[in-house]
Short mmCIF file of N, CA and C in Angstrom, two decimals:
data_model
loop_
_atom_site.label_atom_id
_atom_site.label_comp_id
_atom_site.label_asym_id
_atom_site.label_seq_id
_atom_site.Cartn_x
_atom_site.Cartn_y
_atom_site.Cartn_z
N MET A 956 0.83 -1.18 -0.03
CA MET A 956 -0.04 0.00 0.01
C MET A 956 0.90 1.23 -0.01
N ASP A 957 0.60 2.17 -0.89
CA ASP A 957 1.39 3.33 -0.99
C ASP A 957 0.93 4.37 0.06
N ILE A 958 1.71 4.73 0.98
CA ILE A 958 1.37 5.65 2.06
C ILE A 958 1.92 7.03 1.80
N SER A 959 2.42 7.27 0.59
CA SER A 959 3.06 8.52 0.37
C SER A 959 2.17 9.46 -0.55
N GLY A 960 0.99 9.03 -0.93
CA GLY A 960 0.14 9.82 -1.73
C GLY A 960 -0.31 11.12 -0.98
N THR A 961 -0.33 12.24 -1.63
CA THR A 961 -0.71 13.54 -1.00
C THR A 961 -1.98 13.49 -0.27
N GLN A 962 -3.05 12.97 -0.87
CA GLN A 962 -4.29 12.97 -0.17
C GLN A 962 -4.36 12.09 0.98
N LEU A 963 -3.75 10.95 0.88
CA LEU A 963 -3.63 10.00 1.94
C LEU A 963 -2.80 10.51 3.06
N ARG A 964 -1.70 11.18 2.75
CA ARG A 964 -0.83 11.75 3.75
C ARG A 964 -1.50 12.84 4.50
N ALA A 965 -2.27 13.64 3.77
CA ALA A 965 -3.10 14.76 4.45
C ALA A 965 -4.12 14.17 5.35
N ALA A 966 -4.83 13.15 4.99
CA ALA A 966 -5.89 12.55 5.74
C ALA A 966 -5.27 11.86 7.00
N ARG A 967 -4.11 11.16 6.80
CA ARG A 967 -3.50 10.57 7.96
C ARG A 967 -3.00 11.63 8.98
N ALA A 968 -2.37 12.70 8.45
CA ALA A 968 -1.91 13.71 9.32
C ALA A 968 -3.09 14.52 10.00
N ALA A 969 -4.21 14.68 9.34
CA ALA A 969 -5.30 15.33 9.99
C ALA A 969 -5.93 14.45 11.10
N LEU A 970 -6.05 13.11 10.81
CA LEU A 970 -6.57 12.28 11.83
C LEU A 970 -5.58 12.12 13.05
N PHE A 971 -4.34 11.99 12.80
CA PHE A 971 -3.39 12.00 13.85
C PHE A 971 -3.46 13.26 14.70
N THR A 972 -3.52 14.42 14.07
CA THR A 972 -3.59 15.64 14.66
C THR A 972 -4.80 15.76 15.55
N ALA A 973 -5.99 15.44 15.06
CA ALA A 973 -7.18 15.38 15.83
C ALA A 973 -7.14 14.61 17.04
N VAL A 974 -6.58 13.36 16.95
CA VAL A 974 -6.58 12.54 18.12
C VAL A 974 -5.44 12.99 19.11
N VAL A 975 -4.26 13.40 18.66
CA VAL A 975 -3.20 13.75 19.59
C VAL A 975 -3.52 15.08 20.24
N VAL A 976 -4.00 16.11 19.52
CA VAL A 976 -4.25 17.38 20.19
C VAL A 976 -5.51 17.24 21.15
N THR A 977 -6.50 16.47 20.73
CA THR A 977 -7.68 16.32 21.61
C THR A 977 -7.24 15.66 22.96
N LEU A 978 -6.51 14.57 22.87
CA LEU A 978 -6.08 13.87 24.07
C LEU A 978 -5.05 14.80 24.90
N SER A 979 -4.17 15.42 24.31
CA SER A 979 -3.15 16.22 25.03
C SER A 979 -3.80 17.43 25.68
N THR A 980 -4.76 18.06 24.94
CA THR A 980 -5.50 19.22 25.46
C THR A 980 -6.29 18.80 26.65
N ALA A 981 -7.02 17.69 26.51
CA ALA A 981 -7.92 17.27 27.59
C ALA A 981 -7.02 16.91 28.86
N SER A 982 -5.98 16.15 28.65
CA SER A 982 -5.15 15.70 29.83
C SER A 982 -4.51 16.99 30.45
N HIS A 983 -4.04 17.97 29.63
CA HIS A 983 -3.40 19.04 30.22
C HIS A 983 -4.37 19.94 31.01
N VAL A 984 -5.60 20.12 30.55
CA VAL A 984 -6.60 20.81 31.27
C VAL A 984 -7.00 20.08 32.59
N LEU A 985 -7.13 18.82 32.47
CA LEU A 985 -7.50 18.03 33.73
C LEU A 985 -6.34 18.16 34.75
N LEU A 986 -5.14 18.01 34.36
CA LEU A 986 -4.05 18.05 35.39
C LEU A 986 -3.81 19.50 35.81
N SER A 987 -3.94 20.45 34.96
CA SER A 987 -3.62 21.85 35.35
C SER A 987 -4.68 22.52 36.05
N ARG A 988 -5.93 22.01 35.75
CA ARG A 988 -7.21 22.58 36.36
C ARG A 988 -7.45 23.97 35.84
N ALA A 989 -6.97 24.29 34.62
CA ALA A 989 -7.18 25.61 33.99
C ALA A 989 -7.41 25.36 32.46
N PRO A 990 -8.34 26.12 31.92
CA PRO A 990 -8.45 25.96 30.37
C PRO A 990 -7.29 26.55 29.63
N LEU A 991 -7.17 26.11 28.34
CA LEU A 991 -6.10 26.58 27.53
C LEU A 991 -6.64 27.63 26.53
N PRO A 992 -5.85 28.62 26.17
CA PRO A 992 -6.23 29.64 25.20
C PRO A 992 -6.36 28.90 23.83
N VAL A 993 -7.30 29.37 23.06
CA VAL A 993 -7.59 28.86 21.75
C VAL A 993 -6.40 29.00 20.82
N ALA A 994 -5.77 30.16 20.80
CA ALA A 994 -4.60 30.40 20.01
C ALA A 994 -3.43 29.38 20.35
N THR A 995 -3.23 29.04 21.59
CA THR A 995 -2.24 28.07 21.93
C THR A 995 -2.50 26.67 21.40
N VAL A 996 -3.79 26.27 21.53
CA VAL A 996 -4.20 24.94 20.97
C VAL A 996 -4.09 24.92 19.44
N ALA A 997 -4.47 26.03 18.88
CA ALA A 997 -4.40 26.14 17.33
C ALA A 997 -2.89 26.05 16.89
N ALA A 998 -2.04 26.68 17.69
CA ALA A 998 -0.57 26.66 17.32
C ALA A 998 -0.06 25.25 17.42
N VAL A 999 -0.37 24.64 18.47
CA VAL A 999 0.12 23.28 18.65
C VAL A 999 -0.43 22.31 17.57
N ALA A 1000 -1.77 22.49 17.30
CA ALA A 1000 -2.40 21.64 16.24
C ALA A 1000 -1.80 21.93 14.87
N GLY A 1001 -1.45 23.15 14.60
CA GLY A 1001 -0.74 23.40 13.32
C GLY A 1001 0.64 22.78 13.18
N GLY A 1002 1.32 22.81 14.38
CA GLY A 1002 2.65 22.25 14.35
C GLY A 1002 2.61 20.76 14.26
N VAL A 1003 1.66 20.12 14.93
CA VAL A 1003 1.53 18.63 14.86
C VAL A 1003 1.13 18.24 13.49
N PHE A 1004 0.19 18.97 12.82
CA PHE A 1004 -0.27 18.62 11.50
C PHE A 1004 0.98 18.74 10.51
N LEU A 1005 1.67 19.85 10.58
CA LEU A 1005 2.82 20.02 9.66
C LEU A 1005 3.82 18.92 9.81
N THR A 1006 4.22 18.58 11.11
CA THR A 1006 5.14 17.56 11.35
C THR A 1006 4.66 16.14 10.92
N ALA A 1007 3.42 15.84 11.20
CA ALA A 1007 2.81 14.57 10.84
C ALA A 1007 2.74 14.46 9.30
N TYR A 1008 2.43 15.52 8.63
CA TYR A 1008 2.35 15.50 7.12
C TYR A 1008 3.71 15.30 6.56
N ALA A 1009 4.71 15.99 7.10
CA ALA A 1009 6.13 15.90 6.57
C ALA A 1009 6.70 14.49 6.80
N LEU A 1010 6.29 13.85 7.83
CA LEU A 1010 6.88 12.53 8.22
C LEU A 1010 6.07 11.37 7.78
N ALA A 1011 4.95 11.62 7.14
CA ALA A 1011 4.05 10.43 6.80
C ALA A 1011 4.36 9.73 5.50
N GLY A 1012 5.45 10.07 4.87
CA GLY A 1012 5.81 9.54 3.62
C GLY A 1012 6.44 8.16 3.63
N ARG A 1013 7.01 7.74 4.69
CA ARG A 1013 7.69 6.44 4.72
C ARG A 1013 7.65 5.78 6.04
N GLU A 1014 7.83 4.45 6.15
CA GLU A 1014 7.77 3.80 7.41
C GLU A 1014 9.08 4.00 8.23
N ARG A 1015 8.78 4.08 9.56
CA ARG A 1015 9.96 4.27 10.44
C ARG A 1015 9.90 3.28 11.58
N GLY A 1016 11.01 3.03 12.18
CA GLY A 1016 11.08 2.07 13.30
C GLY A 1016 10.68 2.70 14.63
N PHE A 1017 10.57 1.88 15.58
CA PHE A 1017 10.11 2.32 16.95
C PHE A 1017 11.07 3.35 17.59
N GLY A 1018 12.36 3.12 17.47
CA GLY A 1018 13.29 4.03 18.06
C GLY A 1018 13.24 5.46 17.45
N ARG A 1019 13.14 5.46 16.16
CA ARG A 1019 13.09 6.83 15.52
C ARG A 1019 11.79 7.55 15.88
N ILE A 1020 10.65 6.77 15.93
CA ILE A 1020 9.41 7.35 16.24
C ILE A 1020 9.39 7.92 17.70
N ALA A 1021 10.00 7.07 18.63
CA ALA A 1021 10.05 7.53 20.04
C ALA A 1021 10.99 8.69 20.18
N ALA A 1022 12.09 8.66 19.47
CA ALA A 1022 13.12 9.79 19.61
C ALA A 1022 12.57 11.14 19.08
N LEU A 1023 11.61 11.06 18.19
CA LEU A 1023 11.01 12.24 17.76
C LEU A 1023 9.77 12.68 18.54
N LEU A 1024 9.00 11.67 18.95
CA LEU A 1024 7.69 11.86 19.55
C LEU A 1024 7.87 12.40 20.95
N ILE A 1025 8.81 11.87 21.79
CA ILE A 1025 8.79 12.33 23.13
C ILE A 1025 9.25 13.79 23.30
N PRO A 1026 10.31 14.24 22.60
CA PRO A 1026 10.65 15.67 22.64
C PRO A 1026 9.54 16.61 22.12
N LEU A 1027 8.82 16.15 21.03
CA LEU A 1027 7.75 16.97 20.57
C LEU A 1027 6.52 17.07 21.58
N GLU A 1028 6.30 15.95 22.30
CA GLU A 1028 5.31 15.87 23.30
C GLU A 1028 5.67 16.82 24.40
N LEU A 1029 6.91 16.86 24.86
CA LEU A 1029 7.32 17.75 25.87
C LEU A 1029 7.30 19.19 25.43
N ALA A 1030 7.58 19.47 24.19
CA ALA A 1030 7.48 20.79 23.64
C ALA A 1030 6.01 21.24 23.66
N ALA A 1031 5.12 20.47 23.20
CA ALA A 1031 3.75 20.78 23.20
C ALA A 1031 3.21 21.11 24.63
N ASP A 1032 3.62 20.36 25.61
CA ASP A 1032 3.28 20.61 26.95
C ASP A 1032 3.83 21.95 27.42
N THR A 1033 5.12 22.33 27.08
CA THR A 1033 5.65 23.53 27.37
C THR A 1033 4.82 24.74 26.73
N VAL A 1034 4.49 24.55 25.54
CA VAL A 1034 3.71 25.57 24.75
C VAL A 1034 2.41 25.75 25.52
N PHE A 1035 1.69 24.68 25.87
CA PHE A 1035 0.43 24.81 26.62
C PHE A 1035 0.60 25.57 27.95
N THR A 1036 1.61 25.20 28.70
CA THR A 1036 1.85 25.82 30.02
C THR A 1036 2.15 27.24 29.75
N THR A 1037 2.99 27.59 28.88
CA THR A 1037 3.34 28.98 28.55
C THR A 1037 2.12 29.81 28.12
N GLY A 1038 1.30 29.17 27.29
CA GLY A 1038 0.01 29.93 26.92
C GLY A 1038 -0.88 30.22 28.06
N GLN A 1039 -0.99 29.20 28.96
CA GLN A 1039 -1.78 29.41 30.17
C GLN A 1039 -1.25 30.55 31.03
N HIS A 1040 0.08 30.57 31.27
CA HIS A 1040 0.63 31.58 32.14
C HIS A 1040 0.67 32.94 31.54
N ALA A 1041 0.84 33.00 30.19
CA ALA A 1041 0.85 34.32 29.50
C ALA A 1041 -0.54 34.86 29.47
N CYS A 1042 -1.57 34.05 29.25
CA CYS A 1042 -2.92 34.56 29.19
C CYS A 1042 -3.68 34.73 30.46
N TYR A 1043 -3.49 33.76 31.44
CA TYR A 1043 -4.22 33.78 32.65
C TYR A 1043 -3.41 34.09 33.88
N GLY A 1044 -2.18 34.32 33.67
CA GLY A 1044 -1.28 34.58 34.84
C GLY A 1044 -1.10 33.28 35.65
N ARG A 1045 -0.21 33.35 36.63
CA ARG A 1045 0.15 32.18 37.37
C ARG A 1045 -0.94 31.67 38.21
N ALA A 1046 -1.91 32.57 38.63
CA ALA A 1046 -3.04 32.20 39.54
C ALA A 1046 -4.25 31.74 38.73
N GLY A 1047 -4.19 31.68 37.39
CA GLY A 1047 -5.22 31.22 36.59
C GLY A 1047 -6.42 32.24 36.44
N GLY A 1048 -6.21 33.47 36.79
CA GLY A 1048 -7.29 34.44 36.83
C GLY A 1048 -7.49 34.96 35.36
N PRO A 1049 -8.17 36.13 35.31
CA PRO A 1049 -8.45 36.81 33.99
C PRO A 1049 -7.15 37.28 33.32
N VAL A 1050 -7.18 37.61 32.08
CA VAL A 1050 -5.99 38.12 31.40
C VAL A 1050 -5.37 39.33 32.09
N ALA A 1051 -4.28 39.07 32.76
CA ALA A 1051 -3.47 40.05 33.41
C ALA A 1051 -2.01 39.86 33.26
N GLY A 1052 -1.73 38.93 32.37
CA GLY A 1052 -0.33 38.56 32.15
C GLY A 1052 0.41 39.55 31.26
N PRO A 1053 1.60 39.18 30.87
CA PRO A 1053 2.43 40.10 30.06
C PRO A 1053 1.82 40.38 28.67
N LEU A 1054 0.94 39.61 28.16
CA LEU A 1054 0.39 39.89 26.90
C LEU A 1054 -0.49 41.15 26.88
N ARG A 1055 -1.19 41.40 27.97
CA ARG A 1055 -2.09 42.51 28.09
C ARG A 1055 -1.19 43.86 28.03
N ALA A 1056 -0.08 43.86 28.68
CA ALA A 1056 0.77 44.97 28.71
C ALA A 1056 1.25 45.29 27.38
N LEU A 1057 1.48 44.36 26.45
CA LEU A 1057 1.95 44.48 25.08
C LEU A 1057 0.80 44.80 24.05
N GLY A 1058 -0.40 44.71 24.61
CA GLY A 1058 -1.57 44.90 23.66
C GLY A 1058 -1.88 43.63 22.82
N LEU A 1059 -1.33 42.53 23.29
CA LEU A 1059 -1.53 41.30 22.48
C LEU A 1059 -2.50 40.35 23.13
N ASP A 1060 -3.33 40.87 24.01
CA ASP A 1060 -4.38 40.02 24.65
C ASP A 1060 -5.34 39.43 23.71
N VAL A 1061 -5.35 39.86 22.42
CA VAL A 1061 -6.23 39.22 21.46
C VAL A 1061 -5.96 37.78 21.32
N LEU A 1062 -4.68 37.38 21.51
CA LEU A 1062 -4.28 36.01 21.42
C LEU A 1062 -4.92 35.17 22.57
N CYS A 1063 -5.44 35.81 23.54
CA CYS A 1063 -6.00 35.08 24.67
C CYS A 1063 -7.63 35.06 24.59
N GLN A 1064 -8.14 35.45 23.52
CA GLN A 1064 -9.56 35.37 23.39
C GLN A 1064 -10.03 33.97 23.20
N GLY A 1065 -11.01 33.54 23.95
CA GLY A 1065 -11.54 32.21 23.94
C GLY A 1065 -10.68 31.28 24.73
N SER A 1066 -11.29 30.14 25.12
CA SER A 1066 -10.60 29.15 25.87
C SER A 1066 -11.03 27.76 25.55
N VAL A 1067 -10.27 26.78 25.65
CA VAL A 1067 -10.56 25.44 25.36
C VAL A 1067 -10.57 24.62 26.71
N GLY A 1068 -11.61 23.93 26.98
CA GLY A 1068 -11.57 23.05 28.13
C GLY A 1068 -12.04 23.63 29.40
N THR A 1069 -12.86 24.74 29.27
CA THR A 1069 -13.37 25.32 30.55
C THR A 1069 -14.30 24.38 31.25
N PRO A 1070 -15.25 23.68 30.65
CA PRO A 1070 -16.02 22.81 31.40
C PRO A 1070 -15.21 21.59 32.00
N LEU A 1071 -14.24 21.22 31.22
CA LEU A 1071 -13.39 20.10 31.73
C LEU A 1071 -12.55 20.50 32.98
N ALA A 1072 -12.14 21.79 33.02
CA ALA A 1072 -11.42 22.25 34.14
C ALA A 1072 -12.32 22.36 35.31
N GLN A 1073 -13.62 22.60 35.10
CA GLN A 1073 -14.56 22.74 36.27
C GLN A 1073 -14.86 21.41 36.80
N VAL A 1074 -14.66 20.24 36.03
CA VAL A 1074 -14.92 18.94 36.47
C VAL A 1074 -13.99 18.52 37.65
N THR A 1075 -12.83 19.13 37.74
CA THR A 1075 -11.83 18.76 38.69
C THR A 1075 -12.23 19.33 40.12
N GLY A 1076 -13.24 20.23 40.16
CA GLY A 1076 -13.71 20.70 41.45
C GLY A 1076 -12.69 21.75 41.94
N ALA A 1077 -12.03 22.48 41.05
CA ALA A 1077 -11.03 23.44 41.50
C ALA A 1077 -11.61 24.83 41.45
N SER A 1078 -12.81 25.07 42.05
CA SER A 1078 -13.35 26.40 42.01
C SER A 1078 -12.51 27.34 42.76
N GLY A 1079 -12.11 28.36 42.10
CA GLY A 1079 -11.32 29.41 42.73
C GLY A 1079 -9.82 29.07 42.81
N ARG A 1080 -9.45 27.88 42.30
CA ARG A 1080 -8.03 27.53 42.39
C ARG A 1080 -7.58 27.26 40.96
N GLY A 1081 -6.54 28.00 40.58
CA GLY A 1081 -5.94 27.79 39.24
C GLY A 1081 -4.71 27.00 39.26
N SER A 1082 -4.05 26.91 38.12
CA SER A 1082 -2.80 26.10 38.08
C SER A 1082 -1.74 26.62 39.03
N GLY A 1083 -1.71 27.91 39.31
CA GLY A 1083 -0.73 28.42 40.30
C GLY A 1083 -0.86 27.86 41.63
N ALA A 1084 -2.11 27.79 42.14
CA ALA A 1084 -2.39 27.17 43.39
C ALA A 1084 -1.94 25.68 43.45
N LEU A 1085 -2.33 25.05 42.35
CA LEU A 1085 -1.98 23.65 42.29
C LEU A 1085 -0.44 23.40 42.39
N LEU A 1086 0.27 24.15 41.60
CA LEU A 1086 1.75 24.03 41.54
C LEU A 1086 2.44 24.57 42.81
N ALA A 1087 1.81 25.50 43.51
CA ALA A 1087 2.32 25.98 44.74
C ALA A 1087 2.43 24.98 45.82
N HIS A 1088 1.57 24.06 45.81
CA HIS A 1088 1.47 23.03 46.85
C HIS A 1088 1.96 21.68 46.25
N ALA A 1089 2.55 21.60 45.20
CA ALA A 1089 3.08 20.39 44.70
C ALA A 1089 4.50 20.05 45.25
N SER A 1090 4.73 18.78 45.49
CA SER A 1090 6.05 18.39 45.98
C SER A 1090 7.05 18.47 44.80
N PRO A 1091 8.35 18.49 45.13
CA PRO A 1091 9.37 18.44 44.10
C PRO A 1091 9.32 17.20 43.29
N ALA A 1092 8.81 16.06 43.86
CA ALA A 1092 8.75 14.80 43.16
C ALA A 1092 7.78 14.83 42.00
N ALA A 1093 6.76 15.82 42.07
CA ALA A 1093 5.65 15.91 41.16
C ALA A 1093 6.28 16.16 39.67
N ALA A 1094 7.30 17.03 39.57
CA ALA A 1094 7.89 17.22 38.25
C ALA A 1094 8.52 15.99 37.76
N TRP A 1095 9.14 15.23 38.51
CA TRP A 1095 9.75 13.91 38.03
C TRP A 1095 8.72 12.97 37.60
N LEU A 1096 7.60 12.94 38.39
CA LEU A 1096 6.46 12.06 38.08
C LEU A 1096 5.88 12.40 36.81
N LEU A 1097 5.63 13.70 36.54
CA LEU A 1097 5.15 14.27 35.40
C LEU A 1097 5.99 13.94 34.14
N LEU A 1098 7.39 14.11 34.33
CA LEU A 1098 8.31 13.70 33.27
C LEU A 1098 8.20 12.24 32.90
N ALA A 1099 8.22 11.40 33.97
CA ALA A 1099 8.09 9.99 33.74
C ALA A 1099 6.77 9.63 33.04
N ALA A 1100 5.76 10.33 33.43
CA ALA A 1100 4.44 10.04 32.68
C ALA A 1100 4.52 10.42 31.24
N HIS A 1101 5.19 11.57 31.00
CA HIS A 1101 5.29 11.93 29.57
C HIS A 1101 6.14 10.91 28.76
N ILE A 1102 7.21 10.50 29.33
CA ILE A 1102 7.99 9.46 28.64
C ILE A 1102 7.25 8.23 28.46
N GLY A 1103 6.70 7.76 29.49
CA GLY A 1103 5.79 6.51 29.37
C GLY A 1103 4.77 6.65 28.33
N LEU A 1104 4.05 7.65 28.31
CA LEU A 1104 3.00 7.78 27.21
C LEU A 1104 3.62 8.04 25.88
N GLY A 1105 4.76 8.69 25.81
CA GLY A 1105 5.44 8.85 24.55
C GLY A 1105 5.82 7.40 24.00
N LEU A 1106 6.41 6.60 24.83
CA LEU A 1106 6.74 5.27 24.39
C LEU A 1106 5.55 4.42 24.01
N LEU A 1107 4.51 4.59 24.72
CA LEU A 1107 3.25 3.86 24.39
C LEU A 1107 2.68 4.31 23.10
N ALA A 1108 2.72 5.62 22.80
CA ALA A 1108 2.28 6.23 21.60
C ALA A 1108 3.21 5.80 20.39
N ALA A 1109 4.48 5.71 20.64
CA ALA A 1109 5.42 5.30 19.70
C ALA A 1109 5.14 3.83 19.26
N ALA A 1110 4.88 3.04 20.28
CA ALA A 1110 4.57 1.62 19.95
C ALA A 1110 3.24 1.49 19.04
N TRP A 1111 2.23 2.34 19.49
CA TRP A 1111 0.99 2.35 18.76
C TRP A 1111 1.18 2.81 17.31
N LEU A 1112 1.95 3.86 17.18
CA LEU A 1112 2.19 4.34 15.77
C LEU A 1112 3.07 3.33 15.00
N ARG A 1113 4.05 2.72 15.50
CA ARG A 1113 4.83 1.70 14.87
C ARG A 1113 3.90 0.54 14.45
N ARG A 1114 3.09 0.11 15.41
CA ARG A 1114 2.10 -1.02 15.03
C ARG A 1114 1.20 -0.55 13.84
N GLY A 1115 0.77 0.64 13.88
CA GLY A 1115 -0.09 1.15 12.78
C GLY A 1115 0.63 1.29 11.46
N GLU A 1116 1.94 1.52 11.48
CA GLU A 1116 2.69 1.58 10.20
C GLU A 1116 2.99 0.26 9.71
N ARG A 1117 3.00 -0.80 10.48
CA ARG A 1117 3.24 -2.16 9.98
C ARG A 1117 1.95 -2.59 9.23
#
C-alpha cells in the first residue's frame, strides 16, 4: 500500500492531529485545572499537522518514532503551559499577564476546556495554586508520565505503520 500519496498523507496527518491534540489538550486541562487559550491549541495543532504531514511519507522504526515523539510531546506541553501563564497569569485568573501590557491580549480570546477544568472541582483555584502545593517529586513524576505515554504512543504508531 502506498502511504506517500498527497491525499492519503493529508488525511493521515489530519486524523493523527485530531486524536493527539484532543487527548493532550484534555489531559493538560485536567491536570492543570485551567483552560487553554484557543490560540495556543491552534498553534500546537498546526505544528502537529505539519510535522505529521512531513513525516508520513515512509515507514519508520520504533526508536526513530520515540526519539522524535517524546521531545515533541514535551515541547507541546511547554507551549500549553506557557500559553496558560501568558494569558491567565500564574493564579489562573483573567488576562492580566504580560500579553495585556503589550496589547496582544487578542491572542487570549476564547478558551478550550473550561467545562473540563470545572470537573476537577477546582473552584477558585488555578494552576498556580496547584503548583504552589506540589512536591518536588511531582515534576519527576510528570516527566516519567510523559516519557511513558510517549513510548506507548510510539509503539502504537509503529504497529499502525506495519
